[in-house]
Amino acid sequence: MTSFRVGLLGATGAVGQKFIKILENHPWFQITALGASKRSAGKPYAEAANWIESTPMPESVKQLKVLECKSELFKDVDFVFSGLDSSVATDIEGDFAKAGIPVISNAKNYRTDPTVPLLIPEVNPDHIDLIHEQRFTKDGSGWIVTNPNCVAVPLTTSLKPLHDAFGISSLVVTSMQAISGAGYPGVPSLDIMGNVIPYIGGEESKIRQEPLKLLGTLSKGAVKYADFPIEATATRVPVINGHLLSITVGLKMKADLDEIRDAMNNWKSPIHELDLPSAPEFPLKVHTDPRYPQPRLHADSEGGMQTAVGRIRQAHVMDVSYIAMAHNTVRGAAGGAILNAELLVRKGFLK
Amino acid sequence: MTSFRVGLLGATGAVGQKFIKILENHPWFQITALGASKRSAGKPYAEAANWIESTPMPESVKQLKVLECKSELFKDVDFVFSGLDSSVATDIEGDFAKAGIPVISNAKNYRTDPTVPLLIPEVNPDHIDLIHEQRFTKDGSGWIVTNPNCVAVPLTTSLKPLHDAFGISSLVVTSMQAISGAGYPGVPSLDIMGNVIPYIGGEESKIRQEPLKLLGTLSKGAVKYADFPIEATATRVPVINGHLLSITVGLKMKADLDEIRDAMNNWKSPIHELDLPSAPEFPLKVHTDPRYPQPRLHADSEGGMQTAVGRIRQAHVMDVSYIAMAHNTVRGAAGGAILNAELLVRKGFLK
Amino acid sequence: MTSFRVGLLGATGAVGQKFIKILENHPWFQITALGASKRSAGKPYAEAANWIESTPMPESVKQLKVLECKSELFKDVDFVFSGLDSSVATDIEGDFAKAGIPVISNAKNYRTDPTVPLLIPEVNPDHIDLIHEQRFTKDGSGWIVTNPNCVAVPLTTSLKPLHDAFGISSLVVTSMQAISGAGYPGVPSLDIMGNVIPYIGGEESKIRQEPLKLLGTLSKGAVKYADFPIEATATRVPVINGHLLSITVGLKMKADLDEIRDAMNNWKSPIHELDLPSAPEFPLKVHTDPRYPQPRLHADSEGGMQTAVGRIRQAHVMDVSYIAMAHNTVRGAAGGAILNAELLVRKGFLK
Amino acid sequence: MTSFRVGLLGATGAVGQKFIKILENHPWFQITALGASKRSAGKPYAEAANWIESTPMPESVKQLKVLECKSELFKDVDFVFSGLDSSVATDIEGDFAKAGIPVISNAKNYRTDPTVPLLIPEVNPDHIDLIHEQRFTKDGSGWIVTNPNCVAVPLTTSLKPLHDAFGISSLVVTSMQAISGAGYPGVPSLDIMGNVIPYIGGEESKIRQEPLKLLGTLSKGAVKYADFPIEATATRVPVINGHLLSITVGLKMKADLDEIRDAMNNWKSPIHELDLPSAPEFPLKVHTDPRYPQPRLHADSEGGMQTAVGRIRQAHVMDVSYIAMAHNTVRGAAGGAILNAELLVRKGFLK
C-alpha cells in the first residue's frame, strides 16, 4: 500500500482536530496540508489552533503552515478530508471537486445530493458507485463522498440487520446527545450542567431523512430511498462523548424476540473481509447486561468505531425497542470519514 | 380549618425528609409523630436521620422521638403519610388502615389494588370515592390512598387534555430521570457522572400501567382502565431534580396542531376552585420556547408542583410529540401525596 | 420609606439579570430604566435579553425599552446599579457620576480608586464616608460606590472577626469557583464537565488586593490598607453557584482554637441594627459539621446573602485553617451591590 | 526476563479491578490467583466481581476461582499485590509476609512501619533496602512494600526536585480529589454533582505525614524523616479521575523563579535507566500553559503514570506556588504498586 498525501479542510475546528488526532499514526494517510479560515491562514498550526483534544497535538502538524481553503493551494494532496462548517462547505468542497481533488466530507451540505454517496461502509458500501454519476470534472478525478449525521450512524447501523431481515415500517427515536457534538466552545456549561436541553436545532430533520438514503437501494445510478416514517426527538445531555438513542421500531414482517436478537447477533458486516485499518472487528456489539450500553463506558470501544446496542425487547407499541449508542465525534464524524476513505482506497477510487 | 395531627412513616428516608421539608409551614398539617425502622426507633429525629435536604432540618421535628411503624404508637394522629420502602409498605400500611388510621401513601404497593384510589387531584379527583369500597375497617375509618410513580405524574397530567379531547390510542415514551428519584445514597457518582444509564429496574412497568388506571373511569365502585398500549424506556441522567419525558402519542380522533395546542392550553384543572394550599395555579404549563422545559430551570416552578410541557408538534409516526417534565420528589412523590391529603380534607374524608 | 427609581446599567448581561431578579419584589427600589449596549438599545427588554435565570423574567421589565448607557437618558432615576463589563465601565460610570447620578457598581474599575468606597456593609460600613472625597460633581450629587470581587467577599467577611481580634499576618487561599462567575455563555461545557481548571485570568490579583482595602482603616479621607501578604490560587470547578475557599491564615497574636472559634461565633455585624431589607440575619454562619459548607447545599442560605464557614481548625503551617463559601452572583455581585445601596439609603446618601 | 506468577488480594474491589486492568498485558506479571472476602470465595471472578472498569473484564481472570485471603491458598504465587481494605490489611498482609510471600501493598496499614519501605520509585528508590530490616520470616523471604496515598504521590514527586535543590521549609496544600478515590459505590451522586465537599475523613493526616517519610534519608537501616510542617485541606470535586493540588511551598534556600523552574525541568528520575515497563518516560511534566494541568485532559498521560505540574510562580506568602496533578487510581494506587514491583524485580528482591 502506498501512502497518501492528505489535505484537511476546517483543520482548526473541533472536527478538524479529531481528524488530526485519529490520523496521527494512520498506516495509509499522512496529513500534509491544513486548510482553515482566512484568519488562521499563514500561521503555523500550533499557533492557529486552540487545541482541545486531551492527547498532545501531534508534532507532525505543529509547524505546518495553515492555508486558506482554496484548491490551488492543495495541488500536492491526493485527496482532502473536510471538517468544514456547513456555512462554507458548499462552495469550498465544490471548488475542490471541480479542481479534481476528491473530497471526503463530514459536512452535511452534499449529503442529500442525488449523485453524492452518503456512506457508512458497513451499511451501504455499494453506494460508492454513485461517484460515477458526479460531474464535477470531465475526467471524474474530482468527486465528493459524505458520511452521515452523528445520530444517523448508530441509528442506521443498528437498523440495518432488522431492515434486511424483516423490513422496517416505522420508527420513533429519542436521542440523548453528548456535548462534544456541538463543537467548541459549543454548549455553555450554565446551560447543560445538571440539566437536559430537549431541543437541538436542525438535528431532527437529519435524523428523519438520512437513514432512508443510507438504507436505500442503488439502481441505475440513483438511490431509491427506503420508505418508512421516522419520528425523532433530539436532546442534549451532560455527557462528553457518545450519543445514546432510545429506539422503538415497527417491522414489516412480524418477528419474535429471538428472531430479532438473532438478526442483530448474526449480522455480518459486508466489509469485514476488506481488513480496513479503522474498521472495528465488531461494528455492532449486542450487550446483554440491561444497564448497557452507556456512553461513558462504551463510547471508546474499538477506538470509538463500534456501535453498541442493548436492551433489545419486544415493544408494547410497534414491535421492538432497543438502545443504541456510538461515539459521536469518532464513529459519527471524523472516524467515519476516515473509514469511508479507506473503503475508497480498497475499491480503487483513491490511488 | 382546624389543624391536623399527622404521622409520617418512613421519616428518615429521602422521601420522608421531603415530606418534612414541604410540610414545615403547612397551614393545615402538623407532623406530630415520626415512624422509621427499628434501628432508628427511640432516637430523636435529629440523631436518627442523615439529613440531605439543602434547607435546615425544621426545629419542630428535631426532638421528636422516632417510633417504630406500629399503628398502636400512632394513636394520636389524624392520619399518616407514608414514604415507606415498598419492601415493608404492604404490611405496615395495611396495619395502619386496619387500625382506623387513614394512610396517604407514596409507596407503590397498593396502587394497583382495585379499591385503592391512585390519585392525581387534577386528573381523577372523582376516584377518591373508591375509598368507600375499602374494607380495612368496618366503620370505614381506616383506608389507603396512593399517588402515582414519579414518571406517571407528568405523563398522565399532560395526557389528560388530549385524552379528554381526542382519545389516546397509543403512546411511546422515553424518560430521562433525575438521580434524586433513586433515594439516598442512591446512584453512585461513578455510575452517572457524565453518563446516561439506559435502564431503571421495575420502572417501565409502572409507567405502562399507572396512566391507564389514572385515566380510567370510575363506575359502580370500580375503575375501568383506559385502554391503550404504552411503550416506555426509562433512563437515568445526571440531573438532580426533574424527570423529563420525550412523548409520542397516537390519537383516536385526528386533530391538527392548533387543536392539540388548544386542548393543552385551555385545559382547566377540575380542582381549580377548591383552593388547595399546595395546588399550583397552573398545573400544566405549556412552554413555547423550543428549548423548554428543562429540569434545572423549571422543576421548581410553582413550588415543584407544576407539570411543564413543550415542543408540542405533529409527529411523523403516530400523531403528536411533546416534552413533559415535573419535579420527581415533589410533584412526583411527597408533594403529590400532600395534595392528595388536601383534596381528602376538602372532600370530607379527613376531618 | 419612599420608593426609589432605579436605573440598571448592563441590564442584559448575567449580572444585570441577577439584579433584575433580586429586585423584583424589593421594598424600596424599583427598576425604571434599563441600559445596555447600542446593539440592544431601542428593543423591549424581553426581546433584547437572552434570559438565563430559572425564574421567569419579571413582567415589570419585559416592556421597558432598553436605553444606551448615556447619563442624559437616565434623568429620571434616583441612582443606578451597574453590572457593566469592565471594558466599558470606566467611561460610562464616570459619565453618570459627573452627571450627578449616583452609581452603585459591581464592576472592578473604580474599586482601587482612593476616593471610591469598596464596600461590604458588614465589614467596613464606615468607608462610606469616602464619598465626600469624590469630585465627580461640584455639589457632591454624583458619586460611585463599589462592591468587591466575588471571592473577596466571603474571604474578607470571614477574616474580619479574626483581623479584629488577633490581627492577620499572612494568608494562603485556594478558591474553587462556580461557573456562574464567568457570566454567560461563559465557560464552555467541554472545558469544565468532570474537570477542574486551575486558572482564572485576572482573578488572583483581585483576591490579593481587595481584602486589604476592605480591612483598611479610614482616616482623614483616605483608606490606610491593611498590611499582610495574600497568596491566592483561583480555580474553576463544575459547580453552578457558590465559590468555596480553602483558607490558611497567620495571626499576629497567637490564639488557641477556642478563642478563634469564639471570635467567629461571637462576631456581631455592625449593621445588624439597621434592619436593611437584604441583610442576612446571620451574615457569617459557622458550621460545625466537618462536611459543611457546601456550595450546592448552602449557597442559597438567607437568600444567597450569607457567608458560611466551616472546618475551623489549628493549622500546622501558620495558625488557623478553615473553609469559607458564599453565593458568587448574589452575595458576591448583585446582592452585595443592592445591600450597599440599602446602607447608602439608611446613611442618607441616597434620598 | 522470566514471568512472575502473581496473586491479587482484594481482587473484587475498585483498586483490585484497576490492578487487573493494568496487568492485563503486563510483560512480566501474570495474575494466577485472586483473593477476596469469604463472601466471594469459591465463585468464579466473573461472578464475584461487579466489574466497573470501562474496558471489558480480561478473559484471563473471568474463570479464576476467587480464594479467601489466606496465605496457604497462595502457595503457587511469586508475590502478591494487595488492594485490601485497611480494615483487614494488617492481619492478612502480615500473614502473607510471615508465610514467605512478598506483599506489594496499596493499603495504608504498614506505610508507617519503620521497617517497611513507603516507595515512589522515582523519589526514594534506595528506601527499598529497608526490606532487609523486616523480620516477618527468618530467611527474609517474606516482606512488605507499600506505595503512598494518592495525594502524597503527585505532591511528593513534585516536591522532590525542590527539596533536593533548595530544601523545603513548609508547605500548604489544598487537594481537589476525584470521586474514583472513594472506591465503589463510593460517593453518592446526590452528594457531589455540581458540588464540592470540603472534607475527606482521614485524608489530611496522610498528606501531612507520608511526604516526610518519602523525602527522608535512609541511614543505618532506618528512615530519618524530612522535617517540615505540612498544612493540608482535602476536598472532593465532581471529577472522575485525577487529584489536583494547589500547593504553596516555603524553601530553605531562597531561589528565583528561573531557578525553581530549572530545578523542575531538569530533574532526572533516578530510575530512568532501569527501563521499567510501567515507568513513564517523563515522570514529571512541567506545563507552561497556565490552564494546565487539568484532570480530564491530563490524568491519563503516559498511561496514567505521569505527575503533571503547572502554574509555577513566585508566591506572595512563603516562596513558590504551583499546581500538581496525577491519576489517583493509577499513579496513586494500582499503577504505583506495579511500578514498585518492577523496581523490586530489577533490584533482585523479586526473582
Coordinates of N, CA, C and O in Angstrom, one line a residue, chain A residues 171-172 174 176 190 193-199 204 208 229-233 235 238-239 246 248 290-291 293-296 311 313 315-317 321 323, chain B residues 171-172 174 176 190 193-199 204 208 229-233 235 238-239 246 248 290-291 293-296 311 313 315-317 321 323:
Chain A
L171 N -40.7 4.2 12.9 CA -39.6 4.3 13.9 C -39.8 5.5 14.7 O -40.0 6.6 14.2
V172 N -39.7 5.4 16.0 CA -39.7 6.5 17.0 C -38.3 6.5 17.7 O -38.0 5.4 18.3
T174 N -35.7 8.7 20.4 CA -35.3 9.9 21.2 C -33.8 9.8 21.4 O -33.3 8.8 21.9
M176 N -30.2 11.1 23.1 CA -29.6 11.9 24.3 C -28.1 12.1 23.8 O -27.3 11.2 23.9
L190 N -23.3 26.6 31.8 CA -24.5 27.1 32.5 C -25.8 26.5 31.9 O -26.8 26.4 32.6
M193 N -25.1 21.8 32.6 CA -24.7 21.1 33.8 C -25.9 20.8 34.7 O -26.7 21.6 35.0
G194 N -26.0 19.5 35.0 CA -27.2 19.0 35.8 C -28.5 19.3 35.1 O -29.5 19.5 35.7
N195 N -28.5 19.2 33.8 CA -29.7 19.6 33.0 C -29.8 18.7 31.8 O -28.9 18.0 31.4
V196 N -31.0 18.8 31.2 CA -31.2 18.2 29.8 C -31.9 19.3 29.0 O -32.8 20.0 29.5
I197 N -31.4 19.5 27.8 CA -32.0 20.5 26.9 C -32.7 19.7 25.8 O -32.1 18.9 25.1
P198 N -34.1 19.8 25.8 CA -34.8 18.9 24.9 C -34.9 19.3 23.5 O -35.9 19.1 22.8
Y199 N -33.9 20.0 23.0 CA -34.0 20.5 21.6 C -32.6 20.8 21.1 O -31.8 21.4 21.7
E204 N -33.2 17.1 14.1 CA -34.3 16.1 13.9 C -34.6 15.8 12.4 O -34.8 14.6 12.1
R208 N -34.4 12.2 10.6 CA -35.6 11.6 9.9 C -35.2 11.2 8.4 O -35.8 10.3 7.9
P229 N -41.7 6.1 7.9 CA -41.6 7.4 8.6 C -40.8 7.2 9.9 O -40.8 6.2 10.6
I230 N -40.1 8.3 10.2 CA -39.2 8.4 11.4 C -39.7 9.6 12.2 O -39.7 10.7 11.7
E231 N -39.9 9.3 13.5 CA -40.2 10.4 14.4 C -39.1 10.6 15.4 O -38.7 9.6 16.0
A232 N -38.5 11.8 15.4 CA -37.2 11.9 16.2 C -37.4 13.1 17.2 O -37.9 14.1 16.9
T233 N -36.9 12.9 18.4 CA -36.7 13.9 19.4 C -35.2 14.0 19.8 O -34.7 13.0 20.3
T235 N -32.2 15.5 22.1 CA -32.0 16.2 23.3 C -30.5 16.2 23.6 O -29.7 15.4 23.1
P238 N -25.7 16.0 29.7 CA -24.4 16.3 30.2 C -23.5 15.1 30.1 O -23.1 14.6 31.1
V239 N -23.1 14.8 28.9 CA -22.2 13.6 28.6 C -21.2 14.2 27.7 O -21.5 15.0 26.8
S246 N -32.8 6.0 22.3 CA -33.9 5.1 22.7 C -34.8 4.9 21.5 O -35.3 5.9 21.0
T248 N -37.7 2.7 19.2 CA -38.8 1.8 19.0 C -39.2 1.6 17.5 O -39.3 2.7 16.8
P290 N -28.6 -5.4 31.0 CA -29.6 -4.4 30.7 C -29.2 -3.0 31.0 O -29.8 -2.0 30.5
R291 N -28.1 -2.8 31.8 CA -27.6 -1.5 32.1 C -26.7 -0.9 30.9 O -26.3 0.3 31.0
P293 N -25.8 -0.4 26.6 CA -24.5 0.4 26.6 C -24.7 1.7 27.3 O -25.8 2.2 27.5
Q294 N -23.6 2.2 27.8 CA -23.5 3.5 28.4 C -22.5 4.4 27.7 O -21.4 3.9 27.4
P295 N -22.7 5.7 27.5 CA -21.7 6.5 26.8 C -20.4 6.5 27.5 O -19.4 6.3 26.8
R296 N -20.3 6.7 28.8 CA -19.0 6.8 29.4 C -18.2 5.5 29.4 O -17.0 5.5 29.3
R311 N -30.6 -3.8 25.5 CA -32.0 -3.8 25.9 C -32.9 -4.2 24.8 O -34.1 -3.6 24.7
R313 N -35.8 -5.7 23.1 CA -37.0 -6.3 23.8 C -38.2 -6.0 22.9 O -38.3 -5.1 22.1
A315 N -41.7 -4.6 22.0 CA -42.3 -3.4 22.4 C -43.8 -3.6 22.5 O -44.4 -4.4 21.9
H316 N -44.4 -2.7 23.4 CA -45.9 -2.8 23.5 C -46.6 -1.9 22.5 O -47.8 -2.0 22.3
V317 N -45.8 -1.1 21.8 CA -46.4 -0.3 20.7 C -45.4 -0.5 19.6 O -44.2 -0.6 19.8
S321 N -38.1 -2.6 20.8 CA -37.4 -1.4 21.3 C -36.0 -1.8 21.7 O -35.7 -3.0 22.0
I323 N -31.8 0.1 22.7 CA -30.9 1.2 22.9 C -29.8 1.1 21.9 O -29.3 0.0 21.7
Chain B
L171 N -48.9 5.1 22.7 CA -48.0 6.0 23.4 C -46.6 5.4 23.4 O -46.5 4.3 23.9
V172 N -45.6 6.2 23.0 CA -44.2 5.8 23.2 C -43.6 6.9 24.0 O -43.6 8.1 23.7
T174 N -40.0 8.0 26.3 CA -38.6 7.8 26.9 C -38.4 8.8 28.0 O -38.6 10.0 27.8
M176 N -36.1 10.6 31.0 CA -34.7 10.9 31.4 C -34.9 11.4 32.8 O -35.3 12.5 33.1
L190 N -19.9 7.4 40.5 CA -19.1 6.8 39.4 C -19.9 6.2 38.3 O -19.5 6.0 37.2
M193 N -22.0 10.2 36.6 CA -21.3 11.4 36.2 C -20.9 11.4 34.7 O -20.2 10.5 34.3
G194 N -21.4 12.3 33.9 CA -21.0 12.4 32.5 C -21.5 11.2 31.8 O -20.9 10.7 30.8
N195 N -22.7 10.6 32.2 CA -23.1 9.3 31.7 C -24.7 9.3 31.6 O -25.4 10.2 32.2
V196 N -25.2 8.3 30.9 CA -26.6 8.0 30.9 C -26.7 6.5 31.2 O -25.9 5.7 30.6
I197 N -27.6 6.1 32.1 CA -27.8 4.7 32.3 C -29.2 4.4 31.7 O -30.2 4.9 32.2
P198 N -29.2 3.5 30.7 CA -30.4 3.3 29.9 C -31.4 2.3 30.6 O -32.1 1.7 29.8
Y199 N -31.4 2.2 31.8 CA -32.2 1.2 32.5 C -32.5 1.6 33.9 O -31.6 1.9 34.7
E204 N -40.3 0.7 34.2 CA -41.1 0.8 32.9 C -42.5 0.2 33.1 O -43.5 0.6 32.5
R208 N -46.1 2.0 32.2 CA -47.0 1.4 31.3 C -48.4 1.2 31.9 O -49.4 1.3 31.2
P229 N -52.0 0.9 24.5 CA -50.7 0.4 24.8 C -49.7 1.5 25.1 O -49.7 2.6 24.4
I230 N -48.8 1.3 26.0 CA -47.7 2.3 26.3 C -46.4 1.6 26.2 O -46.2 0.5 26.8
E231 N -45.5 2.1 25.4 CA -44.1 1.6 25.4 C -43.2 2.6 26.1 O -43.2 3.8 25.7
A232 N -42.5 2.1 27.1 CA -41.7 3.0 27.9 C -40.2 2.6 27.9 O -39.9 1.4 28.1
T233 N -39.3 3.5 27.8 CA -37.9 3.3 28.1 C -37.5 4.3 29.2 O -37.6 5.5 29.0
T235 N -34.6 5.9 31.5 CA -33.2 6.1 31.6 C -32.9 7.1 32.8 O -33.7 7.9 33.2
P238 N -27.7 12.6 34.5 CA -27.1 13.3 35.6 C -27.8 14.7 35.9 O -27.2 15.7 35.6
V239 N -28.9 14.6 36.4 CA -29.8 15.7 36.7 C -30.2 15.5 38.2 O -30.4 14.4 38.6
S246 N -39.8 12.4 26.8 CA -40.0 12.6 25.4 C -41.2 11.6 25.0 O -41.1 10.4 25.1
T248 N -44.4 10.5 22.4 CA -45.1 10.5 21.1 C -46.4 9.7 21.3 O -46.4 8.6 21.8
P290 N -38.8 26.6 22.2 CA -38.5 25.1 21.9 C -37.4 24.5 22.8 O -37.3 23.3 22.9
R291 N -36.6 25.4 23.5 CA -35.6 24.8 24.4 C -36.2 24.4 25.8 O -35.5 23.8 26.6
P293 N -39.5 22.7 28.3 CA -39.0 22.9 29.7 C -37.6 22.1 29.9 O -37.3 21.2 29.1
Q294 N -36.9 22.6 30.9 CA -35.6 22.0 31.2 C -35.7 21.7 32.7 O -36.2 22.5 33.5
P295 N -35.2 20.5 33.2 CA -35.3 20.2 34.6 C -34.6 21.3 35.5 O -35.2 21.6 36.5
R296 N -33.4 21.7 35.2 CA -32.8 22.6 36.1 C -33.5 24.0 36.2 O -33.5 24.6 37.2
R311 N -42.5 21.9 23.2 CA -42.2 21.3 21.9 C -43.4 20.5 21.3 O -43.2 19.4 20.7
R313 N -45.7 19.2 18.8 CA -45.6 19.3 17.4 C -46.2 18.0 16.8 O -46.4 17.0 17.5
A315 N -46.4 14.7 14.8 CA -45.4 13.6 14.7 C -45.4 13.0 13.3 O -46.5 12.9 12.7
H316 N -44.3 12.4 12.9 CA -44.2 11.7 11.6 C -44.7 10.3 11.8 O -44.9 9.6 10.8
V317 N -44.7 9.8 13.0 CA -45.2 8.5 13.4 C -46.3 8.7 14.4 O -46.0 9.5 15.3
S321 N -46.1 14.7 19.1 CA -44.9 14.6 20.0 C -44.8 15.8 20.9 O -45.1 16.9 20.5
I323 N -42.7 17.3 24.9 CA -41.8 17.1 26.0 C -42.7 17.4 27.3 O -43.4 18.3 27.3

